[in-house]
Short mmCIF file of C-alpha atoms in Angstrom, two decimals:
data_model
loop_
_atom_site.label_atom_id
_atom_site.label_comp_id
_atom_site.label_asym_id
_atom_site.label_seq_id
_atom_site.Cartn_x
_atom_site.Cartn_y
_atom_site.Cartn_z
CA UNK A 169 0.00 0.00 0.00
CA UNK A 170 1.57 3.30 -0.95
CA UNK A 171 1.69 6.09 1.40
CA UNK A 172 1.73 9.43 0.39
CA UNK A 173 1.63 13.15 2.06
CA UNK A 174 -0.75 16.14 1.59
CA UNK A 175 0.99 19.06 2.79
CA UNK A 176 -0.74 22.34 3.94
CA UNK A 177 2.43 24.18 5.18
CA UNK A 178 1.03 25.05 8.16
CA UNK A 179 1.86 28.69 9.80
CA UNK A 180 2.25 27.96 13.37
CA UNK A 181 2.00 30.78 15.89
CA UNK A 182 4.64 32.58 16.75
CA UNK A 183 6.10 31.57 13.61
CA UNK A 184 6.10 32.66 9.75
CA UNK A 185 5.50 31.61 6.42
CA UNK A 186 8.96 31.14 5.56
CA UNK A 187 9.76 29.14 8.01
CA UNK A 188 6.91 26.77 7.17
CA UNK A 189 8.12 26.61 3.43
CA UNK A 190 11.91 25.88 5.09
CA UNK A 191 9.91 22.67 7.51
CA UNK A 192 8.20 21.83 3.81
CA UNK A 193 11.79 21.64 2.37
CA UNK A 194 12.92 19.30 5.26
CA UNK A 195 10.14 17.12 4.81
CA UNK A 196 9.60 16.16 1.35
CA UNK A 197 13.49 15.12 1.47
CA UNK A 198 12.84 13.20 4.10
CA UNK A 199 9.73 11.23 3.31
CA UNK A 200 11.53 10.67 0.20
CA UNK A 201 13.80 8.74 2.37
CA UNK A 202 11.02 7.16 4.17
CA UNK A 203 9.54 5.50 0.78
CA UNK A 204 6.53 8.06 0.68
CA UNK A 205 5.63 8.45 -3.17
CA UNK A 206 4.34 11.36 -3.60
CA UNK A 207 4.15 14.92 -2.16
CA UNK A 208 1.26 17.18 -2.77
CA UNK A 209 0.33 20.91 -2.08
CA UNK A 210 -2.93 22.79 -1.92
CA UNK A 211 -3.93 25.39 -2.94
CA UNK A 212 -5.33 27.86 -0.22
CA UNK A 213 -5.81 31.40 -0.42
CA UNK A 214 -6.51 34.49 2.18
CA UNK A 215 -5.37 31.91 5.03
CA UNK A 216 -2.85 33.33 7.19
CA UNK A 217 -2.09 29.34 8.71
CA UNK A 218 -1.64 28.15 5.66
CA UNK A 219 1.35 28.97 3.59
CA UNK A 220 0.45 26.61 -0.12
CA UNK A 221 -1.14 29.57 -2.16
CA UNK A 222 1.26 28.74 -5.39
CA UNK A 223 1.40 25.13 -5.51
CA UNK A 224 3.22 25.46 -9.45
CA UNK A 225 5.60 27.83 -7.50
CA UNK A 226 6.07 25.86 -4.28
CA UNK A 227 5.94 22.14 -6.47
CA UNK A 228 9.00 23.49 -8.59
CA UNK A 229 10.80 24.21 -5.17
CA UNK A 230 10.12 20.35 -3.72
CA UNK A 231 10.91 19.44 -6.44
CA UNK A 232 14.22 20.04 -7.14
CA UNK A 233 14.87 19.81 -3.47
CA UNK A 234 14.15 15.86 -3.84
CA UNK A 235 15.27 13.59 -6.70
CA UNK A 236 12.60 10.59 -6.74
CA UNK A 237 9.26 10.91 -5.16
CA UNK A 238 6.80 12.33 -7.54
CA UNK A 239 5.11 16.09 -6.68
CA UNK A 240 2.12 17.46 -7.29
CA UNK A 241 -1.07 19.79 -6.55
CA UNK A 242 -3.60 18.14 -4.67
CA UNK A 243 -4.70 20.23 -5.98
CA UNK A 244 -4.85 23.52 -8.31
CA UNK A 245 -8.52 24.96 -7.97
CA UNK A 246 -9.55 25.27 -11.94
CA UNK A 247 -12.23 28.18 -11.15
CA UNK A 248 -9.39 30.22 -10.06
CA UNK A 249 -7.29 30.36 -13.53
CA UNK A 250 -7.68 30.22 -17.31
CA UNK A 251 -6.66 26.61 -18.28
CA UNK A 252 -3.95 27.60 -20.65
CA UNK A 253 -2.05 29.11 -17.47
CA UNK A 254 -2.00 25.91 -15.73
CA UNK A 255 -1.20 24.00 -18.52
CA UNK A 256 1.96 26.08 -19.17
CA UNK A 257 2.92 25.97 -15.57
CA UNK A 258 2.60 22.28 -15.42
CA UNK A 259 3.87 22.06 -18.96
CA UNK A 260 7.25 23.31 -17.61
CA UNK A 261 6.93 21.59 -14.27
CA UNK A 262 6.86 18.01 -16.06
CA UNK A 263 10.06 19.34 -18.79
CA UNK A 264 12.21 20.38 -15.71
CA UNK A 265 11.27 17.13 -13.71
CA UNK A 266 10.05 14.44 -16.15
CA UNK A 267 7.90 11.35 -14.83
CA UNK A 268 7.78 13.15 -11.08
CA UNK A 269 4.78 15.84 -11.50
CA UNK A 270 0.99 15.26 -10.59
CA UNK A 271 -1.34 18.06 -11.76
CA UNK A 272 -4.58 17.49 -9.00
CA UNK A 273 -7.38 19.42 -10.29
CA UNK A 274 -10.45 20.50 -8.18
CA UNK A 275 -13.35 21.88 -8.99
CA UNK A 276 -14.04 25.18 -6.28
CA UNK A 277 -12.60 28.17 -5.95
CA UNK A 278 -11.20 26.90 -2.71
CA UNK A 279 -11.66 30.66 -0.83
CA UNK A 280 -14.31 33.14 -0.78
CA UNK A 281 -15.68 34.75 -3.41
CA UNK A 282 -14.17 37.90 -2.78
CA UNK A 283 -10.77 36.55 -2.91
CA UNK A 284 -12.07 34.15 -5.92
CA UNK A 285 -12.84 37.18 -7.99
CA UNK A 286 -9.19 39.31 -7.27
CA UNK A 287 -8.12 35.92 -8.65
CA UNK A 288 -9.86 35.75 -11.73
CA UNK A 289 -9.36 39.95 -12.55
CA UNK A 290 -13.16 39.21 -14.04
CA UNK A 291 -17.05 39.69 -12.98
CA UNK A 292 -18.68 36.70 -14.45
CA UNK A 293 -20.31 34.17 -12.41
CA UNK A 294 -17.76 31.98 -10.48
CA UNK A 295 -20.01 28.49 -10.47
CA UNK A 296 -17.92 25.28 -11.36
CA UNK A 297 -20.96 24.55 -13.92
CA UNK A 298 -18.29 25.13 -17.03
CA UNK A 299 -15.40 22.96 -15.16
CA UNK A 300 -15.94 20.25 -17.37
CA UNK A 301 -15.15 22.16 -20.41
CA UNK A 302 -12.54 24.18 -18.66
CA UNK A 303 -11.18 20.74 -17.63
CA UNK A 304 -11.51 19.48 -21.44
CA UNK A 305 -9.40 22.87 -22.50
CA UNK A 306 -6.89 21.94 -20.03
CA UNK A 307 -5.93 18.46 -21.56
CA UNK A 308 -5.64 19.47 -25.02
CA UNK A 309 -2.81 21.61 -24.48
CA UNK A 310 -0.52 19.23 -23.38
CA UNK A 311 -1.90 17.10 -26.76
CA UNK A 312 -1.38 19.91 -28.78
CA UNK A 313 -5.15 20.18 -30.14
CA UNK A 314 -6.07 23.34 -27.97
CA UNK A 315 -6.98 26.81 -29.15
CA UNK A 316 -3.38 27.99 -28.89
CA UNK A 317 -0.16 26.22 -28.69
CA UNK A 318 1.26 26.13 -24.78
CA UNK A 319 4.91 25.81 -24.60
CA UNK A 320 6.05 24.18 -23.39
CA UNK A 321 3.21 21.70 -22.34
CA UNK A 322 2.89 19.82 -26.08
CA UNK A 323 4.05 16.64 -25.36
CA UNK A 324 4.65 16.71 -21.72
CA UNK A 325 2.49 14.32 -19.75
CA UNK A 326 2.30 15.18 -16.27
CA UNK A 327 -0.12 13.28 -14.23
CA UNK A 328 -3.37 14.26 -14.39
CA UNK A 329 -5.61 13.69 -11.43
CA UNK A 330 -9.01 14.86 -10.49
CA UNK A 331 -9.97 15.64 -6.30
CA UNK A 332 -13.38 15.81 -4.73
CA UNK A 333 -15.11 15.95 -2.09
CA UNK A 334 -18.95 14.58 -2.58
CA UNK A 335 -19.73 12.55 -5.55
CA UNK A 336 -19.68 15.42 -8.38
CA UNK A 337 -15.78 14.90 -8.98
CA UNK A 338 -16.25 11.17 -8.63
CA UNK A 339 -18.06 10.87 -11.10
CA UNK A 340 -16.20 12.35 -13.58
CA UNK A 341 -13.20 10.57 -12.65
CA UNK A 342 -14.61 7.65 -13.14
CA UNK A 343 -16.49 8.77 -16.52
CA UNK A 344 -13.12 10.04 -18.03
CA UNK A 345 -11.34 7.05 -16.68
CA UNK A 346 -8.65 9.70 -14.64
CA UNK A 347 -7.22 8.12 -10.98
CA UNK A 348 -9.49 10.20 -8.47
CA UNK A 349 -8.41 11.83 -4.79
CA UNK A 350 -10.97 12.14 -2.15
CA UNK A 351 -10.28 14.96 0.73
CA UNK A 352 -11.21 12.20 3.59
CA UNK A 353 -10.00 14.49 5.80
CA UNK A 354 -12.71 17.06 5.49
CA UNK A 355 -15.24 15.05 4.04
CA UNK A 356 -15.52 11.35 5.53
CA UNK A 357 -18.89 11.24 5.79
CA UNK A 358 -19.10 11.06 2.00
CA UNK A 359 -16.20 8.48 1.52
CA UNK A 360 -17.57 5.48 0.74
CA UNK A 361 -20.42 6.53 -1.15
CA UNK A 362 -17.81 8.44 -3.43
CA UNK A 363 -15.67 5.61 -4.23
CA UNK A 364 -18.42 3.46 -4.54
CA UNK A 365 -19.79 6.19 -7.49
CA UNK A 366 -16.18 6.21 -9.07
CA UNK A 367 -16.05 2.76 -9.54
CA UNK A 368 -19.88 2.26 -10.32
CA UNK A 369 -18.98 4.54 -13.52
CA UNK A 370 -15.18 4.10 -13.94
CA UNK A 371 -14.85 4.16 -18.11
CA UNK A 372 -11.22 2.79 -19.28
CA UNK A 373 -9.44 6.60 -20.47
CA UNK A 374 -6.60 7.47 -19.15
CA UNK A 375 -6.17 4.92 -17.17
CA UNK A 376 -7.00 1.02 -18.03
CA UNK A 377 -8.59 0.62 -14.28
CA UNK A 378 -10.27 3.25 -11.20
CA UNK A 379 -7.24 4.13 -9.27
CA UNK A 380 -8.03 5.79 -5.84
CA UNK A 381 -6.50 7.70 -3.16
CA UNK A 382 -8.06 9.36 -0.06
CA UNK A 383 -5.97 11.80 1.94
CA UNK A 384 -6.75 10.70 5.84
CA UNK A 385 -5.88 13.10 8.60
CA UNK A 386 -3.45 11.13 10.81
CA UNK A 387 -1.33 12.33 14.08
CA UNK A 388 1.40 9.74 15.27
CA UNK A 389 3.56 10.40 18.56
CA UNK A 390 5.22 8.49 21.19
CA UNK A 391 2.48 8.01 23.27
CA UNK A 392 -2.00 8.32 22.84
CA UNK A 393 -2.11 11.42 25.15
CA UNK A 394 1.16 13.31 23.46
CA UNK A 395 -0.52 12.74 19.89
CA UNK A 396 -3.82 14.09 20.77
CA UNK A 397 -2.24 17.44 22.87
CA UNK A 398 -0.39 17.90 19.45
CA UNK A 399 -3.84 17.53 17.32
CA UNK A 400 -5.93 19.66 19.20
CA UNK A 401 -4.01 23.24 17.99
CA UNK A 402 -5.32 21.86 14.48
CA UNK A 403 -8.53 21.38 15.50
CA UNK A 404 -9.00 24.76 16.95
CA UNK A 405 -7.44 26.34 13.74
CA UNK A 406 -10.50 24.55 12.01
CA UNK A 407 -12.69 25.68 14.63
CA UNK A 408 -12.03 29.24 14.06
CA UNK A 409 -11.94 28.44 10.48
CA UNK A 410 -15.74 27.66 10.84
CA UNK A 411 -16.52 31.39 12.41
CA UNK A 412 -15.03 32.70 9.81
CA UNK A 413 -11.57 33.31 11.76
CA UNK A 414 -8.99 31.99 9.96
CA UNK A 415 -5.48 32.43 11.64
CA UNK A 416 -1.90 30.85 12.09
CA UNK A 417 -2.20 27.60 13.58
CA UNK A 418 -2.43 27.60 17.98
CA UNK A 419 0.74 26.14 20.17
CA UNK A 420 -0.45 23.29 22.21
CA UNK A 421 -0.41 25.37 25.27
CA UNK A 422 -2.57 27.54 23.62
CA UNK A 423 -5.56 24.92 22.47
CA UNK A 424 -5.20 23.63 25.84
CA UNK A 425 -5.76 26.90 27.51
CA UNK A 426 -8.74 28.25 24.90
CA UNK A 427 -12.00 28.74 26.54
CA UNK A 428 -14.08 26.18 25.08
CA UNK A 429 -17.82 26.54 24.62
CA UNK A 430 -20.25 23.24 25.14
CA UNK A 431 -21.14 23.61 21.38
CA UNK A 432 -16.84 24.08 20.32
CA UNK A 433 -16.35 21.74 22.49
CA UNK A 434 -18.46 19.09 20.64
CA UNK A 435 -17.46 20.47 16.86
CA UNK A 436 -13.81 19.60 18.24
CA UNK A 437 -14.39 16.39 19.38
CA UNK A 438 -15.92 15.65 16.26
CA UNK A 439 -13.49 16.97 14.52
CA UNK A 440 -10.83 14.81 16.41
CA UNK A 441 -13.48 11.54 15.71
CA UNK A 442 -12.64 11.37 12.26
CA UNK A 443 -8.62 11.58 12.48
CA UNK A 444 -6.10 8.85 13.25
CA UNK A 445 -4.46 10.28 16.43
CA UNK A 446 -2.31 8.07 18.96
CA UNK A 447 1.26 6.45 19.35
CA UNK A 448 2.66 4.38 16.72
CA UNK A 449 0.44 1.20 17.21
CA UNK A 450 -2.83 3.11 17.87
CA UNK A 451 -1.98 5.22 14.43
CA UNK A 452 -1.47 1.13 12.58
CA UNK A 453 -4.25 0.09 13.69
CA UNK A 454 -6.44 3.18 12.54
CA UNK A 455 -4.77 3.49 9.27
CA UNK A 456 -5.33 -0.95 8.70
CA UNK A 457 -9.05 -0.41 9.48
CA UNK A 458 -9.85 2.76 6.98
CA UNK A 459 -7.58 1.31 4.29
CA UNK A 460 -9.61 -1.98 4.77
CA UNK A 461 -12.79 -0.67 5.04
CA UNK A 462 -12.37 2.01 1.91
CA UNK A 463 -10.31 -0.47 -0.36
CA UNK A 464 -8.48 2.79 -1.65
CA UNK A 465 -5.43 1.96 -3.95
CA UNK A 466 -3.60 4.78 -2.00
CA UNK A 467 -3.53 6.64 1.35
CA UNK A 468 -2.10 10.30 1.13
CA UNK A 469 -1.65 11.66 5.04
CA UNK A 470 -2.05 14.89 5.71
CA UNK A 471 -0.64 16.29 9.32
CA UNK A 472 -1.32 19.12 11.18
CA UNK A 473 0.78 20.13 13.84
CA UNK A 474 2.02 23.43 15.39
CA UNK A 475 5.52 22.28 15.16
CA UNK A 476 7.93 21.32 11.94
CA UNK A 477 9.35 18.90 13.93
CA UNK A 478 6.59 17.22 15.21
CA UNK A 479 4.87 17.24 11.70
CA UNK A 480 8.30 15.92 10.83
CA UNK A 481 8.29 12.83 13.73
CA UNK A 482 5.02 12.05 12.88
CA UNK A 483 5.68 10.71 9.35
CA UNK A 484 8.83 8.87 10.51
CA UNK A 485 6.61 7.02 12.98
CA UNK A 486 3.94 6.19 10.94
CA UNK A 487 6.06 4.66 8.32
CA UNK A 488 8.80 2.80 10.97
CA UNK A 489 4.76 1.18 12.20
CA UNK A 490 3.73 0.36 8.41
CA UNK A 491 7.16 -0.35 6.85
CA UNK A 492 5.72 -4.05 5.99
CA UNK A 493 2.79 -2.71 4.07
CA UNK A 494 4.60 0.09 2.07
CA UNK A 495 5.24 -0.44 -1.76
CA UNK A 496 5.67 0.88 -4.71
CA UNK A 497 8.23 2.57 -6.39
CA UNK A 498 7.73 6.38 -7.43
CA UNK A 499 6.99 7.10 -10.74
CA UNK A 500 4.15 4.22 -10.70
CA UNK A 501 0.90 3.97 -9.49
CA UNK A 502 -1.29 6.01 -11.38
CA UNK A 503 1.73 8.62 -12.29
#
C-alpha cells in the first residue's frame, strides 16, 4: 500500500510563512527517504495558517529539493485560472522534472468569493458549472489540439488527477477514466459513497482501471495522550476556520488553555473523531481499518501540527509502524 503526504504548510504561531516553506523543504526530502511516493500541495488562499497559495511555484521548489518521489497539486482549484495558465505551468513543471509531476485538479474556488474574484481579474459568475469544459481545454494543451499552442506543455504528460469531495468529482473521474483523490479528511462522511460512485462509472481513459486515493488526517507520537495534545491546535485552527476566523495555527499550550464553549467543544471532538491520532500502534491500527474498510489503492496523510518537527516525527513514525505494508516505487501507481 503506498503512502503518500498532503501538505498544507502550516503557519504555526509565533512563527512565519517562511519558516513553514523551510519545515516543507525538510520534509519532502525526508519522506523521500522514508519510501513516501508522492508529495502534494494545496492550494489555499486568504489563510494566514496556511502557507500553499502557489502550488506550481512551491511544487517546482520540492521538487528540485528531492530527486525521486513524484510532486504534485492536490490540488490547483480550476475556477481560479484560465486553463492555458496551468497547462503552461505544469507544462514546464513536467520538462524540468520528467515522470515526477501530478497536476490534481479540483473543482471550487477553494476561498471566498471575494478573494475568488481578485483571482480571476473578471465579474462573471464563479459556479464550477463550465469545469468540465474548462477541464476538457486543459488536456488538449498538453496534446497539442487546444486553441493555442502552450509551450512548453505539447508533449509533456504530467499526471493528471481529479480531487473531490462529494460525488460530483467522482463521477467524472470515473467517466473520463482519470485516478481520483478524495479529501477524507474534510469530508468522511461522504467516503464510501464516493468511491463506490467512481467505480460504479469508472470508463477505461486514461487509465486502463479506477485508481483511488483518499488523503486521511493522521497524528502519530510516542504516546496516545502526546498525539492528541499535538492535534488539538489543528482542531482549533478549524474551529475558528468555521466562524469565519482563519489564523496561524495555535501552540499546544494555547488549544489547551482556549476557553471552550459546550457547542466548540463538541465540533472539536468531532473533529478529532474522524482523524487517526495516537502512538505508533494506535496510528497502525487506525490506518489498517480505513484502508480496509475504503479499499483505496492509495492513502495520502495529511498532518497538522504546530511544530515542523513534530509534523516531521510524525511521518517517521507512521512509516517505521507500516514499513511491511509500504510499496511501490515512485513514478508508478497512477503517475
Amino acid at each position: 500500500m503506498p503512502l503518500s503526504v498532503l501538505d498544507l504548510v502550516p503557519v504555526g504561531s509565533g512563527s512565519t510563512p517562511t519558516a513553514a516553506l523551510r519545515a516543507s523543504t525538510a520534509l519532502v526530502r525526508r519522506v523521500e527517504e522514508l519510501g513516501f511516493l508522492r508529495y502534494w500541495v494545496a492550494e489555499h488562499h486568504g489563510m494566514p495558517g496556511i502557507a500553499s497559495s502557489s502550488p506550481a511555484v512551491l511544487i517546482a521548489h520540492l521538487a528540485a529539493a528531492s530527486s525521486t518521489i513524484r510532486v504534485g497539486s492536490g490540488g490547483v482549484m480550476l475556477p481560479n485560472h484560465q486553463p492555458l495558465v496551468i497547462a503552461e505551468q505544469f507544462g514546464t513543471l513536467e520538462a524540468l522534472h520528467p515522470g515526477r509531476i501530478d497536476l490534481g485538479i479540483g473543482r471550487a474556488p477553494g476561498t471566498d468569493q471575494r478573494t475568488a474574484r481578485a483571482l480571476r481579474r473578471g465579474t462573471g459568475a464563479l459556479g464550477a458549472d463550465d469545469f468540465p469544459e474548462a477541464l476538457s481545454e486543459l488536456a488538449s494543451y498538453f496534446r497539442g489540439e487546444g486553441p493555442v499552442v502552450a509551450v512548453p506543455a505539447h508533449g509533456q504528460r504530467p499526471a493528471m488527477w481529479l480531487l473531490g469531495s462529494s460525488g460530483y468529482s467522482a463521477q467524472v473521474a470515473g467517466l473520463l477514466g482519470l485516478p481520483f483523490a478524495f479529501a477524507h479528511h474534510f469530508s468522511g462522511e461522504n467516503t464510501d459513497a464516493a468511491l463506490a460512485l467512481y467505480r460504479e462509472t469508472f470508463r477505461p481513459g486514461v487509465l486502463e482501471q479506477p485508481y483511488a486515493l483518499i488523503a486521511a488526517s493522521v497524528l502519530a507520537a510516542d504516546t496516545d495522550a502526546e498525539a492528541h495534545r499535538l492535534a488539538m491546535p489543528g482542531a482549533l485552527q478549524f474551529l475558528r476556520l468555521r466562524q469565519g476566523d482563519p489564523g496561524l495555527v495555535p501552540t499546544p499550550e494555547e488549544a489547551a488553555a482556549y476557553p471552550y464553549s459546550d457547542q466548540e467543544q463538541a465540533f472539536v471532538e468531532d473533529r478529532l473523531a474522524g482523524q487517526i491520532i495516537g502512538a505508533p500502534d494506535t496510528v497502525r491500527d487506525g490506518v489498517r481499518a480505513l484502508v480496509e474498510r475504503t479499499g483505496v489503492d492509495e492513502l495520502m496523510v495529511v498532518t497538522g501540527a504546530h511544530d515542523g518537527a513534530d509534523r516531521l516525527r510524525s511521518y517517521e513514525l507512521l512509516a517505521g509502524a507500516l514499513a511491511p505494508e509500504m510499496s511501490g516505487a515512485p513514478g508508478t501507481m497512477a503517475g
